[in-house]
mmCIF file of C-alpha atoms in Angstrom:
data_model
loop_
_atom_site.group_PDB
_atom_site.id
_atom_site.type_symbol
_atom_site.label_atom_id
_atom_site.label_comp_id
_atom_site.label_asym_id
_atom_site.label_seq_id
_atom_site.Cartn_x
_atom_site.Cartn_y
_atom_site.Cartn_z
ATOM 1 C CA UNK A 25 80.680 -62.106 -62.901
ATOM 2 C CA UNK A 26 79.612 -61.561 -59.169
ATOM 3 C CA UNK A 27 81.339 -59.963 -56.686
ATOM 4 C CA UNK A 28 80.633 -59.768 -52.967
ATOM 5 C CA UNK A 29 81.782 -57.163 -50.380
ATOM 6 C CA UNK A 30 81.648 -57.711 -46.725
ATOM 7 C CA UNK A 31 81.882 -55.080 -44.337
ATOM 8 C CA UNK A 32 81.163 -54.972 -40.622
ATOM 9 C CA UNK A 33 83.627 -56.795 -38.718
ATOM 10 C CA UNK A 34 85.891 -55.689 -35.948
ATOM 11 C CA UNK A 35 86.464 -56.314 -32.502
ATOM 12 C CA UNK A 36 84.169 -56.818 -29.617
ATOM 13 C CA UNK A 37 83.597 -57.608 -25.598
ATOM 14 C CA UNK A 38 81.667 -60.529 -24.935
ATOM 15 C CA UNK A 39 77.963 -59.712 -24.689
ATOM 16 C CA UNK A 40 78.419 -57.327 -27.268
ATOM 17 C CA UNK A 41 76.943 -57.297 -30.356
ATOM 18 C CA UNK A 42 77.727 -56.626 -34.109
ATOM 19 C CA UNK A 43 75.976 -55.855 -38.114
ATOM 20 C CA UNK A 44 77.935 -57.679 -40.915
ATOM 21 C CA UNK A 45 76.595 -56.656 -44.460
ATOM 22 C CA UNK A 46 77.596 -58.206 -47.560
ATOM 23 C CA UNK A 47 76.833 -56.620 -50.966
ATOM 24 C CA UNK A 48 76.293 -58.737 -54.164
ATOM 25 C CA UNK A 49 76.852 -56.852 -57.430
ATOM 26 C CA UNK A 50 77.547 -58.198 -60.711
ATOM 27 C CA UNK A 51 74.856 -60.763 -62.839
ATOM 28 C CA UNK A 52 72.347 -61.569 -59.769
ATOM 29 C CA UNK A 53 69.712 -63.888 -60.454
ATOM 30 C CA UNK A 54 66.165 -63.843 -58.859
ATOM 31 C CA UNK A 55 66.636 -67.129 -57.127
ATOM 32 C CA UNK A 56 69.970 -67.168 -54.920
ATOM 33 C CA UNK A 57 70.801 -68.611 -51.455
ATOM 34 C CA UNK A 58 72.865 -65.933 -49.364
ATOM 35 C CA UNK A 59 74.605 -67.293 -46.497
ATOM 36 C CA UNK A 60 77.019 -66.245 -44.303
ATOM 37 C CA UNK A 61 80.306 -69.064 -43.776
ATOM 38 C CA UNK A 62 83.104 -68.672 -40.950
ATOM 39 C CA UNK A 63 86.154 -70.158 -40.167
ATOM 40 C CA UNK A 64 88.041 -70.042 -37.007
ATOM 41 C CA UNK A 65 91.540 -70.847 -36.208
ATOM 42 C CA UNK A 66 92.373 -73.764 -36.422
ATOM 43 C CA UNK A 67 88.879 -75.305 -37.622
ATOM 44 C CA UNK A 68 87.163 -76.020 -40.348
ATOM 45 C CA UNK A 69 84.609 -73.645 -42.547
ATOM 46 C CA UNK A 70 81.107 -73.975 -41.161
ATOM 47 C CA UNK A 71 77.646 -72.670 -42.186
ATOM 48 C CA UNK A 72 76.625 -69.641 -39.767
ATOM 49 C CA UNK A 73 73.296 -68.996 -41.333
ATOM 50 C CA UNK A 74 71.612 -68.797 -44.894
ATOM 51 C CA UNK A 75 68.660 -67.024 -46.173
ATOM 52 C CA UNK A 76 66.870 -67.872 -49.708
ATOM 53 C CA UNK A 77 65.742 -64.816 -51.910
ATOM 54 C CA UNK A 78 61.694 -65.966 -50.397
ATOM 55 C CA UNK A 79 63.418 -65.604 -46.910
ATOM 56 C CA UNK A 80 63.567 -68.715 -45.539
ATOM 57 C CA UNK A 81 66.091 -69.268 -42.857
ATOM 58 C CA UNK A 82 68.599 -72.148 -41.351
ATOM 59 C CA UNK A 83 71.159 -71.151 -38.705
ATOM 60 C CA UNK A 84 73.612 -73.281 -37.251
ATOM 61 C CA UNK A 85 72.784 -74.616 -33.551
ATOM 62 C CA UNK A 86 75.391 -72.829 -32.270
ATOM 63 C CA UNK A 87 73.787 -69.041 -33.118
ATOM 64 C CA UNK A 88 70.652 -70.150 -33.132
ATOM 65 C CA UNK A 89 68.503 -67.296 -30.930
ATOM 66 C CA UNK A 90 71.647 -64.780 -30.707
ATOM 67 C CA UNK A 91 72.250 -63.944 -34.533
ATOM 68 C CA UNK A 92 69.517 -63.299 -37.267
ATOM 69 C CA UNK A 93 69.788 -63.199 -41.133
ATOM 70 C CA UNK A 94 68.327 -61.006 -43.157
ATOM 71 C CA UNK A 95 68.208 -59.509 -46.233
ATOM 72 C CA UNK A 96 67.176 -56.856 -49.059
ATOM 73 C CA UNK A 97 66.718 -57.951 -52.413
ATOM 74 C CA UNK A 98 66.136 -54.996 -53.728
ATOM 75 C CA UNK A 99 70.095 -53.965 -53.001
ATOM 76 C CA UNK A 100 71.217 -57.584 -53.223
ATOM 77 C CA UNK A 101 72.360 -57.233 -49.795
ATOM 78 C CA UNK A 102 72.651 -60.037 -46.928
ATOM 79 C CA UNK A 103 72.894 -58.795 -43.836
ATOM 80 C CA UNK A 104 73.816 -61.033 -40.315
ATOM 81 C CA UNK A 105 73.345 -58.889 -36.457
ATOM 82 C CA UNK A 106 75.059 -60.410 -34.016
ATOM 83 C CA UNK A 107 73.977 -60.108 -30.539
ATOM 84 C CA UNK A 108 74.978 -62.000 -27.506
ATOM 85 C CA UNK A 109 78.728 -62.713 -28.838
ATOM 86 C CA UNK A 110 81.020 -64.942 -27.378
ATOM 87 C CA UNK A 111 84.651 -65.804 -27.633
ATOM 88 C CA UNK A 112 84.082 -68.637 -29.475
ATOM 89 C CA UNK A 113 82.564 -66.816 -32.358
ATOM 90 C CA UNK A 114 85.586 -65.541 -33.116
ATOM 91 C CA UNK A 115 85.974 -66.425 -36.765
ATOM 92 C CA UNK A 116 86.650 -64.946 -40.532
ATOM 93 C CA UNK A 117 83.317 -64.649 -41.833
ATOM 94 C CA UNK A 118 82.214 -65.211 -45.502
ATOM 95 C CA UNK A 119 79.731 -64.245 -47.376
ATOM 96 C CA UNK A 120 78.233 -66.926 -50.059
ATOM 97 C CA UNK A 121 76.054 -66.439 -52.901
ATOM 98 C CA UNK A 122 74.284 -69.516 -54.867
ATOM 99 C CA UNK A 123 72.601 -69.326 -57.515
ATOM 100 C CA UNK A 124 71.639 -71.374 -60.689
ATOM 101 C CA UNK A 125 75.021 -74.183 -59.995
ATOM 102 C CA UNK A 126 77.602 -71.799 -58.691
ATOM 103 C CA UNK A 127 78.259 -70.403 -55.858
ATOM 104 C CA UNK A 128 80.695 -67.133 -55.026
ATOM 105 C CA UNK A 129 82.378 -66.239 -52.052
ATOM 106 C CA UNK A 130 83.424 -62.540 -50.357
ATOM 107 C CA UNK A 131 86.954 -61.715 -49.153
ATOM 108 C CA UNK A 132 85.628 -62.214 -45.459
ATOM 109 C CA UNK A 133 85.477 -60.106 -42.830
ATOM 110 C CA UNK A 134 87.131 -60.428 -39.185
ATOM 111 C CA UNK A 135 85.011 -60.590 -36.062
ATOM 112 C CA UNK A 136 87.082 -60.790 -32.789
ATOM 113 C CA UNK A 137 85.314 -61.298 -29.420
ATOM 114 C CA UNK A 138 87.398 -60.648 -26.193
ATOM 115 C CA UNK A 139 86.232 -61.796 -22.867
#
């Protein structure tokens, strides 16, 4: 089994910034995908950003140049900073792990921008 722990969340100004983390723990493979989901009111689940374990990136157009993915495979952590926030990125954000054909989701964590 895998679980997966996000932390980080909370509330913000616009312009401001934030660090979600998301811990893996559990039967980890070498080879995963770790990607970061949100959903905000109202609207669907998209893709925010996702990392392989080699570190290749994809972000959604919409972040692209204000958030960055990242992450340490030694602690099977995924990690997403947040700079540059808007309203709009208001959302519950998930953490995803793939790996071999399954994939695993986090709890999510809140991130509230004001303006």
């Amino acid at each position: 089994q895998v679980q997966l722990v996000e932390s980080g969340g909370g509330l913000v100004q616009a312009g401001g910034s934030l660090r979600l983390s998301c811990a893996a723990s559990g039967s980890i493979f070498t080879l995963s995908i770790m990607s970061w989901y949100r959903r905000a009111p109202g609207k669907q689940r998209e893709l925010v950003a996702s990392i392989t374990t080699r570190g290749s990136t994809n972000y959604a157009d919409s972040v692209k140049g204000r958030f960055t993915i990242s992450r340490d495979n030694a602690k099977n952590t995924v990690y997403l900073q947040m700079n540059s926030l808007k309203p709009e990125d208001t959302a519950l954000y998930y953490c995803n792990l793939l790996q071999s054909v399954r994939d695993y989701w986090g709890q999510g964590t809140q991130v509230t921008v004001s303006s």
